Amino acid sequence: MLPLNNNQVAGAPAVNVVASSAAPKGASPYAKVIDMLTVFATKWYWFVICLALGLGGAYVYLQITPPIYTRSASILIKNDFQTGSGSSGGMSMNVFGGSVDVQNELFTLRSSDIAETTVRNLHLEVNYYAQGRFHEEAIYGTALPVQIIPLDINDQESAGFMFDLKSDGTYTMDHFVRGGKKLSGSIMGKVGRTVKTPIGKVEVNKTVNYTPQELSLRIDRTAIQTAVNKITDGLNVSAVSEMSTIIKLTYDDESPQRAEDVLSTLIAVYNENWVKDCNRRSVSTSEFIGERLEVIEKELGNVENDISNFKSENLIPAGQSDVASIYIGQATSASAQSTEISNQLHMARYVRNYLTNDANKYTLIPANQGVNSPNISGQIAEYNSLLLTRNNLLSASSLANPIIQEKDLQLAELRNALIASVDNHIASLNVELSSAQAIRGQANSKIASSPSQSKYLLNVERQQKVKESLYLYLLQKREENELSQAFTAYNNRVINSATGSNIPTFPVPSMVWMIGALLGIVVPGLLIFLSESMNNKVRGRKDLNEISIPFIGEIPIHRHHRTLREKLVEPWKNLRDRLKVMLRLGEVEEDKSLHILVKDHSRNVINEAFRVIRTNIEFMMAKGARGKVIMLTSFNPNSGKTFVVTNLITSFAIKKQRVLAIDLDLRKASLSMMVDKPKIGISDYLSGVTDSFDDIVVRDATHEYLDIVPVGTVPPNPTELLFDDRLGKFAQPVLIHYFGLSSY
């Protein structure tokens, strides 16, 4: 509202009221928070609507999302399987502070080979789904009456079809898909038989849970690698702590029973692979002993044939010996010692040749090979254990793995140390052999006078005893090796078998409901906050505290009594109007009804607000002056110009002040509705249709002190009419008799 001096006419420049020189300080943060909370409270319906949408979305999400169950198991890696002495064996710590051996077992349990064996054992490449109310449900285990196995689908292909089971044991297959291509055809069959389908032969067998029933399933046969990836993605293997050898396995699946079977089978396959790795040493040792037995058996037979032939040729009775003297006994004892040393020397040389052969670089060294040296036996056991660890890691990795390269360096160092130990042992045996042979030479020199037959028999019988002792020794070692192979124990013990809660771990209903409620509150709050932050409209007196402009008063928002339907529709209507303005889809519907709320003898809030404004306007005007003119305008439609003008002029009229209201909104003529929009008005005067002031002034029927100048005929050129000089001539009689209010 812009007040004019009493000598100004309508259309003349307005004089601004001078405000105080000291502008008030801005509102405190606490006041801003209170204001924002007030804005949120006035738009509570948006929070209710969004909260309902958020909770509804949470409900729909919970219904359409298949639940995921988690099962867990734990195993203990036994420490007594950590072999050897020295820095390379035992529970050596890696750079991350954990046990190298446990880390290897963690990697092994996550390997694709174990997962693939599990898939093939449980036929996890074939999935069964039944249509639920909101989503498909996975069928497995006790809920599955039949097992369906496509026989002609290779490991890299995928296929699918619909399966309808009848209560009489017959079924129908249709909607076939193979490799992403749909195939036509419908096949009927009976449970327990193999049928030929468009995707190849399909075997349908009863399970132990089969009962006559009607069931409709969707069969999805995925590629083996896809099923393996699903297991590796859902499997989590971790150590309980850095210093512990307990491993915890968890698996997530739509079927809790399938999750338990996967964990149990994974552990079983892991144990089988461990037994196979351990038996590789025994198998290698068995092969070595078998080869040596064949050679020694042949040599022993040749020696026995020589003795028999010699005694037959020389007529020597069986069981009779020509050696009786003490020297021959000494010679025999020395020969036995020499024989034993020769056996050990022979085996030591064999082991050295085995170690120096590059073909055996990454093969196990035969155990129980007959080298009578605890140090060498311990080094061989340590070497085999380290080699097994390296090979297990290599099966799930590559030679570029830093851990494998470190193992290769350790193996090379240990192999060189083992060769040096064998060389030292051979040198020691050679010294002992030389000593025994010297003793035997002395004994033989003393029996030089013995017959040549006795001497020959002594040599041959000595060879026979050597071969017999070596043969019996190898037989004993072979039996020990077979026993150790038969009683190979697992390297782990199951602490907790696969188990878990029947409550789904995903989605968590409480979390989903909380997120839905949070979104229902945060989203509208954020949008309202952003909208209010970008809103540059004046909403109240507080918005003007930092601006030095005159303030006349404030009017509360008037809302007529609304029905429940109107309250629910209003937010959507406001949103529609805003979208129309933003997207320029059309004009916003205006409320063209007049709401005159100022009444005589009324003391409600709106009446008092307009009386305060009326009083402030009178104080701003010079006392005793006549012809005071006020013009109301705004930048946007539906800003409340008509509402303010109609109630303000009514407040002046109630005080018995002569008021003339001029409707200069020549396009809409909203104010003219107070006098039912007569046909003659200000537009007719400005266009020259009439020159009479009395023709266009209409007395309000309710208040005798209120006159109104309506628009009259809606002109096609309102802007040109308002720039006409006749508007200034029209204002002169107005200033003489009225307190004028114009709406534009």
XYZ file of N, CA and C in Angstrom, residues 127-361:
705
model
N 17.239 -75.060 -10.154
C 16.480 -74.345 -9.128
C 14.989 -74.517 -9.393
N 14.220 -74.605 -8.317
C 12.781 -74.822 -8.390
C 12.086 -73.632 -7.734
N 11.099 -73.061 -8.434
C 10.375 -71.904 -7.923
C 8.879 -72.140 -8.050
N 8.157 -71.788 -6.981
C 6.697 -71.833 -6.981
C 6.186 -70.407 -6.876
N 5.098 -70.121 -7.602
C 4.568 -68.773 -7.622
C 3.859 -68.481 -6.307
N 4.353 -67.459 -5.584
C 3.723 -67.040 -4.347
C 2.751 -65.907 -4.584
N 2.326 -65.291 -3.507
C 1.344 -64.219 -3.615
C 1.943 -62.963 -4.227
N 3.167 -62.630 -3.808
C 3.803 -61.416 -4.297
C 5.097 -61.698 -5.062
N 5.718 -62.852 -4.841
C 6.978 -63.170 -5.506
C 7.132 -64.679 -5.566
N 8.097 -65.125 -6.367
C 8.361 -66.547 -6.474
C 9.106 -67.037 -5.232
N 8.747 -68.225 -4.772
C 9.366 -68.820 -3.603
C 10.232 -70.003 -4.023
N 11.447 -70.057 -3.499
C 12.360 -71.158 -3.803
C 11.903 -72.421 -3.078
N 11.835 -73.540 -3.827
C 11.419 -74.827 -3.272
C 12.641 -75.724 -3.218
N 12.868 -76.322 -2.049
C 14.060 -77.155 -1.869
C 13.831 -78.092 -0.694
N 14.526 -79.219 -0.729
C 14.554 -80.121 0.417
C 13.236 -80.820 0.671
N 12.736 -80.715 1.884
C 11.520 -81.434 2.283
C 10.288 -80.939 1.542
N 10.322 -79.724 1.020
C 9.173 -79.199 0.281
C 9.183 -79.612 -1.181
N 10.237 -80.295 -1.640
C 10.371 -80.668 -3.047
C 10.034 -82.145 -3.219
N 8.940 -82.475 -3.908
C 8.553 -83.884 -4.052
C 9.298 -84.604 -5.168
N 9.839 -83.896 -6.147
C 10.506 -84.528 -7.287
C 11.847 -83.860 -7.525
N 12.722 -84.609 -8.188
C 14.015 -84.073 -8.612
C 14.076 -84.141 -10.130
N 14.379 -83.013 -10.742
C 14.369 -82.899 -12.203
C 15.789 -82.588 -12.658
N 16.319 -83.422 -13.559
C 17.692 -83.254 -14.034
C 17.697 -83.267 -15.559
N 17.955 -82.144 -16.220
C 18.142 -82.144 -17.678
C 19.450 -82.859 -18.026
N 19.366 -83.869 -18.874
C 20.527 -84.707 -19.159
C 21.358 -84.221 -20.334
N 20.742 -83.510 -21.274
C 21.431 -83.121 -22.508
C 21.889 -81.668 -22.499
N 21.887 -81.030 -21.352
C 22.350 -79.636 -21.241
C 23.785 -79.659 -20.749
N 24.689 -79.036 -21.513
C 26.089 -79.028 -21.092
C 26.307 -78.015 -19.972
N 27.514 -78.017 -19.445
C 27.792 -77.200 -18.264
C 27.709 -75.710 -18.535
N 27.877 -75.286 -19.767
C 27.879 -73.863 -20.074
C 26.514 -73.334 -20.493
N 25.525 -74.189 -20.647
C 24.216 -73.774 -21.135
C 23.248 -73.540 -19.982
N 22.195 -72.788 -20.292
C 21.099 -72.576 -19.353
C 19.800 -72.974 -20.037
N 18.838 -73.358 -19.245
C 17.549 -73.788 -19.777
C 16.488 -73.580 -18.706
N 15.232 -73.670 -19.115
C 14.127 -73.513 -18.178
C 12.823 -73.958 -18.799
N 11.858 -74.279 -17.956
C 10.534 -74.677 -18.415
C 9.591 -74.683 -17.230
N 8.294 -74.791 -17.538
C 7.266 -74.890 -16.508
C 6.921 -76.358 -16.293
N 6.694 -76.711 -15.029
C 6.430 -78.098 -14.658
C 5.172 -78.132 -13.793
N 4.138 -78.829 -14.273
C 2.879 -78.961 -13.542
C 2.707 -80.417 -13.135
N 2.745 -80.665 -11.832
C 2.622 -82.009 -11.288
C 1.177 -82.261 -10.875
N 0.664 -83.447 -11.235
C -0.695 -83.850 -10.876
C -0.637 -84.816 -9.689
N -1.779 -84.969 -9.050
C -1.841 -85.836 -7.875
C -1.693 -87.313 -8.226
N -1.936 -87.684 -9.489
C -1.799 -89.080 -9.892
C -0.380 -89.441 -10.332
N 0.571 -88.529 -10.187
C 1.953 -88.800 -10.546
C 2.320 -88.405 -11.955
N 1.372 -87.912 -12.734
C 1.679 -87.434 -14.084
C 2.047 -85.959 -14.023
N 2.680 -85.479 -15.073
C 3.094 -84.084 -15.105
C 3.081 -83.591 -16.544
N 3.127 -82.267 -16.663
C 3.153 -81.596 -17.967
C 4.285 -80.578 -17.955
N 5.063 -80.575 -19.038
C 6.133 -79.598 -19.208
C 5.824 -78.731 -20.427
N 6.014 -77.423 -20.303
C 5.821 -76.501 -21.426
C 6.642 -75.241 -21.182
N 6.510 -74.280 -22.116
C 7.245 -73.015 -22.057
C 8.755 -73.259 -21.922
N 9.286 -74.016 -22.853
C 10.709 -74.370 -22.804
C 11.573 -73.201 -23.281
N 12.707 -73.037 -22.626
C 13.697 -72.025 -23.006
C 15.067 -72.668 -22.897
N 15.882 -72.488 -23.932
C 17.245 -73.016 -23.918
C 18.189 -71.987 -24.512
N 19.172 -71.604 -23.742
C 20.127 -70.606 -24.218
C 19.494 -69.274 -24.523
N 18.402 -68.922 -23.811
C 17.717 -67.660 -24.034
C 16.715 -67.685 -25.157
N 16.561 -68.811 -25.864
C 15.621 -68.920 -26.976
C 14.410 -69.742 -26.545
N 13.220 -69.222 -26.855
C 11.999 -69.928 -26.513
C 11.744 -71.058 -27.510
N 11.325 -72.188 -26.980
C 11.029 -73.359 -27.802
C 9.589 -73.778 -27.565
N 8.910 -74.127 -28.620
C 7.509 -74.519 -28.515
C 7.413 -76.005 -28.193
N 6.266 -76.383 -27.671
C 6.029 -77.786 -27.374
C 5.528 -77.986 -25.964
N 4.754 -79.071 -25.782
C 4.236 -79.452 -24.468
C 4.410 -80.959 -24.321
N 5.029 -81.370 -23.207
C 5.366 -82.769 -22.984
C 4.630 -83.267 -21.734
N 4.073 -84.483 -21.844
C 3.435 -85.137 -20.708
C 4.232 -86.386 -20.343
N 4.283 -86.702 -19.061
C 5.020 -87.874 -18.609
C 4.581 -88.293 -17.231
N 5.280 -89.284 -16.706
C 4.985 -89.811 -15.373
C 6.260 -89.793 -14.545
N 6.118 -89.490 -13.261
C 7.263 -89.385 -12.367
C 7.992 -90.721 -12.305
N 9.335 -90.657 -12.387
C 10.157 -91.856 -12.367
C 10.652 -92.259 -13.738
N 10.271 -91.522 -14.755
C 10.680 -91.853 -16.120
C 11.428 -90.678 -16.738
N 12.211 -91.011 -17.743
C 12.937 -90.006 -18.511
C 12.177 -89.715 -19.789
N 11.951 -88.436 -20.054
C 11.189 -88.042 -21.240
C 12.078 -87.199 -22.152
N 11.718 -87.192 -23.400
C 12.439 -86.401 -24.399
C 11.672 -85.110 -24.629
N 12.341 -83.981 -24.458
C 11.720 -82.663 -24.557
C 12.456 -81.829 -25.600
N 11.910 -80.654 -25.941
C 12.628 -79.783 -26.884
C 14.020 -79.357 -26.414
N 14.305 -79.451 -25.116
C 15.646 -79.093 -24.629
C 16.500 -80.337 -24.386
N 16.018 -81.503 -24.809
C 16.751 -82.742 -24.621
C 16.070 -83.642 -23.603
N 16.741 -84.710 -23.237
C 16.179 -85.648 -22.275
C 16.177 -85.037 -20.875
N 15.050 -85.279 -20.174
C 14.878 -84.772 -18.816
C 14.475 -85.935 -17.926
N 15.216 -86.098 -16.837
C 14.937 -87.167 -15.889
C 14.147 -86.610 -14.703
N 13.012 -87.243 -14.407
C 12.137 -86.820 -13.310
C 12.022 -87.981 -12.333
N 12.549 -87.802 -11.119
C 12.552 -88.863 -10.112
C 11.853 -88.393 -8.852
N 11.330 -89.366 -8.114
C 10.720 -89.065 -6.829
C 11.816 -88.838 -5.783
N 11.542 -87.939 -4.870
C 12.411 -87.757 -3.722
C 11.817 -88.494 -2.522
N 12.560 -88.532 -1.440
C 12.051 -89.199 -0.232
C 10.864 -88.449 0.354
N 10.639 -87.224 -0.089
C 9.534 -86.412 0.424
C 8.339 -86.413 -0.521
N 8.320 -87.365 -1.459
C 7.241 -87.369 -2.448
C 5.917 -87.801 -1.820
N 4.892 -87.005 -2.070
C 3.513 -87.349 -1.711
C 2.622 -86.925 -2.872
N 1.545 -87.653 -3.129
C 0.635 -87.256 -4.220
C 0.087 -85.850 -3.963
N 0.325 -84.965 -4.882
C -0.123 -83.579 -4.727
C -0.084 -82.891 -6.077
N -0.732 -81.762 -6.141
C -0.696 -80.922 -7.329
C 0.215 -79.734 -7.049
N 1.154 -79.546 -7.953
C 2.163 -78.520 -7.737
C 2.606 -77.953 -9.076
N 2.716 -76.629 -9.130
C 3.184 -75.946 -10.339
C 4.516 -75.287 -10.032
N 5.540 -75.644 -10.806
C 6.891 -75.152 -10.562
C 7.477 -74.536 -11.822
N 8.380 -73.593 -11.601
C 9.212 -73.079 -12.701
C 10.622 -73.619 -12.486
N 11.126 -74.342 -13.461
C 12.444 -74.966 -13.367
C 13.451 -74.080 -14.093
N 14.497 -73.742 -13.398
C 15.558 -72.892 -13.950
C 16.885 -73.633 -13.816
N 17.405 -74.076 -14.965
C 18.685 -74.769 -14.980
C 19.754 -73.788 -15.457
N 20.634 -73.366 -14.555
C 21.659 -72.391 -14.887
C 22.954 -73.099 -15.264
N 23.889 -72.345 -15.809
C 25.216 -72.885 -16.103
C 25.929 -73.221 -14.788
N 26.810 -74.204 -14.863
C 27.521 -74.637 -13.661
C 28.307 -73.476 -13.055
N 28.961 -72.704 -13.891
C 29.762 -71.593 -13.384
C 28.888 -70.546 -12.710
N 27.683 -70.351 -13.230
C 26.761 -69.413 -12.595
C 26.385 -69.876 -11.199
N 26.103 -71.174 -11.064
C 25.791 -71.718 -9.738
C 26.997 -71.629 -8.811
N 28.195 -71.858 -9.351
C 29.411 -71.740 -8.539
C 29.591 -70.299 -8.057
N 29.376 -69.335 -8.958
C 29.504 -67.928 -8.570
C 28.485 -67.546 -7.509
N 27.295 -68.121 -7.593
C 26.271 -67.829 -6.578
C 26.731 -68.306 -5.204
N 27.372 -69.489 -5.158
C 27.846 -70.001 -3.868
C 28.993 -69.142 -3.345
N 29.956 -68.836 -4.199
C 31.099 -68.036 -3.748
C 30.686 -66.625 -3.339
N 29.640 -66.077 -3.992
C 29.164 -64.742 -3.611
C 28.433 -64.769 -2.281
N 27.678 -65.831 -2.020
C 26.921 -65.903 -0.772
C 27.700 -66.465 0.388
N 28.908 -66.982 0.138
C 29.708 -67.611 1.191
C 30.682 -66.607 1.787
N 30.769 -66.623 3.093
C 31.727 -65.781 3.807
C 32.527 -66.670 4.753
N 33.852 -66.684 4.582
C 34.740 -67.507 5.406
C 35.719 -66.569 6.098
N 35.804 -66.675 7.410
C 36.679 -65.777 8.158
C 37.165 -66.471 9.420
N 38.334 -66.034 9.894
C 38.872 -66.531 11.158
C 38.214 -65.790 12.309
N 37.984 -66.519 13.399
C 37.327 -65.901 14.546
C 38.182 -64.778 15.118
N 39.490 -64.971 15.139
C 40.413 -63.940 15.593
C 41.755 -64.166 14.923
N 42.658 -63.210 15.079
C 43.950 -63.303 14.420
C 44.791 -64.450 14.966
N 44.663 -64.733 16.247
C 45.484 -65.758 16.869
C 44.769 -67.096 16.991
N 43.575 -67.205 16.456
C 42.789 -68.432 16.600
C 42.833 -69.241 15.311
N 42.666 -70.568 15.454
C 42.587 -71.451 14.294
C 41.156 -71.889 14.030
N 40.183 -71.203 14.636
C 38.768 -71.498 14.399
C 38.296 -70.682 13.208
N 37.659 -71.354 12.259
C 37.161 -70.717 11.040
C 35.638 -70.742 11.081
N 35.029 -69.592 10.801
C 33.574 -69.477 10.766
C 33.117 -69.326 9.320
N 32.124 -70.146 8.927
C 31.570 -70.108 7.584
C 30.105 -69.682 7.679
N 29.709 -68.697 6.881
C 28.322 -68.256 6.807
C 27.886 -68.256 5.346
N 26.614 -68.579 5.138
C 26.087 -68.631 3.770
C 24.665 -68.084 3.778
N 24.351 -67.254 2.782
C 23.031 -66.641 2.637
C 22.296 -67.285 1.467
N 21.022 -67.624 1.693
C 20.235 -68.264 0.644
C 18.754 -68.034 0.928
N 17.941 -68.166 -0.132
C 16.502 -68.035 0.031
C 15.927 -69.216 0.797
N 16.553 -70.374 0.699
C 16.096 -71.574 1.405
C 17.032 -71.863 2.564
N 16.551 -71.866 3.802
C 17.447 -72.154 4.929
C 17.995 -73.575 4.892
N 17.193 -74.526 4.402
C 17.672 -75.910 4.334
C 18.782 -76.046 3.301
N 18.654 -75.351 2.184
C 19.711 -75.396 1.169
C 20.991 -74.746 1.686
N 20.859 -73.685 2.471
C 22.048 -73.050 3.048
C 22.771 -74.014 3.988
N 22.011 -74.776 4.786
C 22.641 -75.756 5.675
C 23.330 -76.852 4.878
N 22.669 -77.343 3.812
C 23.275 -78.396 2.993
C 24.546 -77.909 2.310
N 24.550 -76.658 1.857
C 25.736 -76.113 1.182
C 26.923 -76.079 2.146
N 26.711 -75.598 3.371
C 27.810 -75.526 4.330
C 28.303 -76.921 4.711
N 27.363 -77.844 4.955
C 27.778 -79.200 5.328
C 28.549 -79.869 4.202
N 28.090 -79.692 2.965
C 28.775 -80.307 1.828
C 30.128 -79.661 1.589
N 30.224 -78.358 1.761
C 31.513 -77.679 1.606
C 32.551 -78.251 2.574
N 32.156 -78.442 3.828
C 33.088 -78.989 4.815
C 33.464 -80.418 4.459
N 32.465 -81.220 4.007
C 32.747 -82.606 3.637
C 33.702 -82.681 2.444
N 33.481 -81.848 1.432
C 34.374 -81.834 0.266
C 35.769 -81.375 0.659
N 35.832 -80.384 1.533
C 37.137 -79.913 2.019
C 37.888 -81.038 2.721
N 37.205 -81.836 3.548
C 37.849 -82.960 4.246
C 38.309 -84.032 3.263
N 37.478 -84.322 2.252
C 37.872 -85.310 1.250
C 39.130 -84.875 0.514
N 39.189 -83.612 0.156
C 40.388 -83.121 -0.526
C 41.616 -83.187 0.385
N 41.397 -82.946 1.680
C 42.526 -83.040 2.616
C 43.049 -84.473 2.688
N 42.134 -85.443 2.754
C 42.547 -86.848 2.812
C 43.298 -87.225 1.538
N 42.802 -86.747 0.399
C 43.488 -87.056 -0.855
C 44.896 -86.478 -0.868
N 45.054 -85.257 -0.357
C 46.383 -84.650 -0.307
C 47.323 -85.441 0.599
N 46.781 -85.869 1.754
C 47.629 -86.644 2.669
C 47.997 -87.994 2.073
N 47.085 -88.617 1.367
C 47.345 -89.938 0.794
C 48.311 -89.901 -0.384
N 48.526 -88.714 -0.924
C 49.490 -88.642 -2.025
C 50.885 -89.054 -1.548
N 51.269 -88.686 -0.309
C 52.565 -89.114 0.233
C 52.621 -90.624 0.376
N 51.512 -91.190 0.909
C 51.486 -92.640 1.096
C 51.518 -93.371 -0.230
N 50.808 -92.846 -1.212
C 50.803 -93.487 -2.526
C 52.186 -93.441 -3.145
N 52.856 -92.290 -3.026
C 54.213 -92.181 -3.568
C 55.158 -93.157 -2.870
N 55.012 -93.277 -1.534
C 55.852 -94.221 -0.794
C 55.550 -95.662 -1.184
N 54.277 -95.986 -1.376
C 53.898 -97.345 -1.774
C 54.478 -97.710 -3.135
N 54.443 -96.775 -4.050
C 55.003 -97.045 -5.372
C 56.510 -97.298 -5.280
N 57.190 -96.483 -4.472
C 58.631 -96.663 -4.320
C 58.954 -98.030 -3.710
N 58.246 -98.404 -2.623
C 58.504 -99.694 -1.972
C 58.190 -100.842 -2.911
N 57.108 -100.720 -3.673
C 56.761 -101.778 -4.615
C 57.826 -101.993 -5.662
N 58.378 -100.898 -6.188
C 59.443 -101.029 -7.188
C 60.680 -101.708 -6.590
N 61.053 -101.318 -5.348
C 62.233 -101.906 -4.729
C 62.026 -103.385 -4.386
N 60.812 -103.750 -3.976
C 60.535 -105.150 -3.662
C 60.681 -106.035 -4.893
N 60.217 -105.539 -6.037
C 60.349 -106.329 -7.266
C 61.823 -106.573 -7.592
N 62.634 -105.547 -7.459
C 64.064 -105.696 -7.773
C 64.742 -106.643 -6.791
N 64.488 -106.437 -5.476
C 65.152 -107.265 -4.459
C 64.672 -108.704 -4.526
N 63.392 -108.906 -4.818
C 62.868 -110.268 -4.930
C 63.559 -111.017 -6.066
N 63.780 -110.320 -7.165
C 64.472 -110.942 -8.290
C 65.924 -111.254 -7.928
N 66.607 -110.321 -7.264
C 68.004 -110.546 -6.874
C 68.115 -111.672 -5.846
N 67.160 -111.723 -4.879
C 67.180 -112.773 -3.868
C 66.973 -114.143 -4.497
N 66.122 -114.220 -5.474
C 65.924 -115.492 -6.178
C 67.171 -115.938 -6.905
N 67.886 -114.988 -7.508
C 69.117 -115.346 -8.216
C 70.182 -115.866 -7.244
N 70.288 -115.241 -6.049
C 71.274 -115.684 -5.057
C 70.938 -117.086 -4.559
N 69.673 -117.330 -4.270
C 69.281 -118.659 -3.787
C 69.537 -119.729 -4.859
N 69.301 -119.371 -6.099
C 69.594 -120.335 -7.185
C 71.098 -120.623 -7.271
N 71.919 -119.584 -7.058
C 73.377 -119.800 -7.093
C 73.820 -120.741 -5.976
N 73.286 -120.574 -4.767
C 73.658 -121.439 -3.641
C 73.242 -122.884 -3.917
N 72.005 -122.993 -4.393
C 71.515 -124.354 -4.660
C 72.345 -125.038 -5.750
N 72.648 -124.344 -6.798
C 73.434 -124.936 -7.888
C 74.859 -125.274 -7.444
N 75.447 -124.354 -6.642
C 76.822 -124.604 -6.194
C 76.898 -125.841 -5.283
N 75.953 -125.962 -4.342
C 75.960 -127.121 -3.452
C 75.681 -128.416 -4.208
N 74.833 -128.291 -5.226
C 74.557 -129.499 -6.018
C 75.781 -129.922 -6.810
N 76.465 -128.951 -7.382
C 77.638 -129.283 -8.187
C 78.779 -129.834 -7.328
N 78.943 -129.290 -6.092
C 80.054 -129.685 -5.238
C 79.658 -130.697 -4.182
N 78.455 -131.243 -4.266
C 77.981 -132.303 -3.371
C 78.079 -131.894 -1.911
N 77.705 -130.661 -1.625
C 77.699 -130.165 -0.252
C 76.302 -130.382 0.321
N 76.204 -131.067 1.478
C 74.882 -131.319 2.065
C 74.191 -130.014 2.451
N 72.857 -130.016 2.307
C 72.077 -128.830 2.670
C 72.136 -128.606 4.165
N 72.280 -127.351 4.590
C 72.301 -126.996 5.988
C 73.642 -127.183 6.656
N 74.626 -127.647 5.972
C 75.942 -127.873 6.573
C 76.856 -126.710 6.211
N 77.743 -126.277 7.221
C 78.650 -125.161 6.987
C 80.068 -125.592 7.316
N 81.034 -125.136 6.456
C 82.441 -125.441 6.663
C 83.109 -124.427 7.573
N 82.422 -123.360 7.966
C 83.018 -122.292 8.769
C 82.688 -122.579 10.219
N 83.728 -122.768 11.040
C 83.490 -123.061 12.451
C 84.373 -122.258 13.367
N 85.369 -121.692 12.872
C 86.324 -121.005 13.741
C 85.794 -119.638 14.158
N 86.462 -119.118 15.157
C 86.125 -117.794 15.686
C 86.362 -116.679 14.688
N 87.308 -116.911 13.810
C 87.624 -115.870 12.803
C 86.535 -115.759 11.757
N 85.978 -116.959 11.484
C 84.870 -116.906 10.526
C 83.680 -116.175 11.151
N 83.487 -116.379 12.506
C 82.412 -115.639 13.183
C 82.656 -114.140 13.151
N 83.900 -113.764 13.366
C 84.214 -112.334 13.280
C 83.971 -111.792 11.869
N 84.402 -112.615 10.922
C 84.196 -112.179 9.534
C 82.706 -112.032 9.228
N 81.921 -112.993 9.776
C 80.462 -112.930 9.533
C 79.860 -111.676 10.164
N 80.293 -111.391 11.426
C 79.768 -110.188 12.100
C 80.143 -108.925 11.343
N 81.419 -108.891 10.884
C 81.848 -107.718 10.115
C 81.091 -107.613 8.797
N 80.822 -108.790 8.223
C 80.070 -108.776 6.959
C 78.639 -108.277 7.171
N 78.043 -108.717 8.308
C 76.663 -108.252 8.581
C 76.630 -106.735 8.772
N 77.609 -106.250 9.519
C 77.668 -104.798 9.713
C 77.892 -104.077 8.400
N 78.771 -104.674 7.586
C 79.026 -104.075 6.271
C 77.777 -104.095 5.416
N 77.020 -105.204 5.548
C 75.780 -105.299 4.766
C 74.779 -104.219 5.175
N 74.636 -104.053 6.479
C 73.679 -103.045 6.960
C 74.092 -101.644 6.518
N 75.398 -101.394 6.624
C 75.875 -100.079 6.192
C 75.687 -99.914 4.689
N 75.902 -100.992 3.939
C 75.711 -100.916 2.479
C 74.254 -100.620 2.138
N 73.320 -101.247 2.887
C 71.893 -100.959 2.638
C 71.575 -99.484 2.873
N 72.044 -98.966 3.987
C 71.784 -97.560 4.275
C 72.456 -96.660 3.246
N 73.665 -97.054 2.842
C 74.366 -96.265 1.834
C 73.618 -96.294 0.511
N 73.079 -97.478 0.180
C 72.311 -97.603 -1.057
C 71.065 -96.700 -1.019
N 70.340 -96.740 0.087
C 69.132 -95.924 0.200
C 69.470 -94.441 0.242
N 70.567 -94.083 0.907
C 70.957 -92.676 0.969
C 71.294 -92.155 -0.419
N 71.997 -92.962 -1.213
C 72.314 -92.537 -2.583
C 71.053 -92.425 -3.434
N 70.118 -93.332 -3.168
C 68.855 -93.260 -3.936
C 68.102 -91.950 -3.617
N 68.077 -91.621 -2.319
C 67.404 -90.378 -1.925
C 68.099 -89.174 -2.531
N 69.463 -89.208 -2.549
C 70.173 -88.056 -3.125
C 69.886 -87.931 -4.619
N 69.878 -89.076 -5.322
C 69.554 -89.029 -6.753
C 68.133 -88.508 -6.962
N 67.240 -88.906 -6.056
C 65.850 -88.453 -6.162
C 65.762 -86.931 -5.970
N 66.560 -86.408 -5.019
C 66.516 -84.979 -4.740
C 67.158 -84.148 -5.836
N 68.209 -84.674 -6.426
C 68.926 -83.902 -7.459
C 68.277 -83.998 -8.815
N 67.274 -84.840 -8.973
C 66.557 -84.975 -10.250
C 65.532 -83.841 -10.351
N 65.662 -82.979 -11.372
C 64.739 -81.843 -11.545
C 63.317 -82.291 -11.809
N 63.138 -83.506 -12.309
C 61.769 -83.986 -12.577
C 60.984 -84.151 -11.289
N 61.692 -84.336 -10.164
C 61.018 -84.533 -8.871
C 61.036 -83.263 -8.038
N 61.197 -82.116 -8.687
C 61.350 -80.870 -7.956
C 60.125 -80.541 -7.126
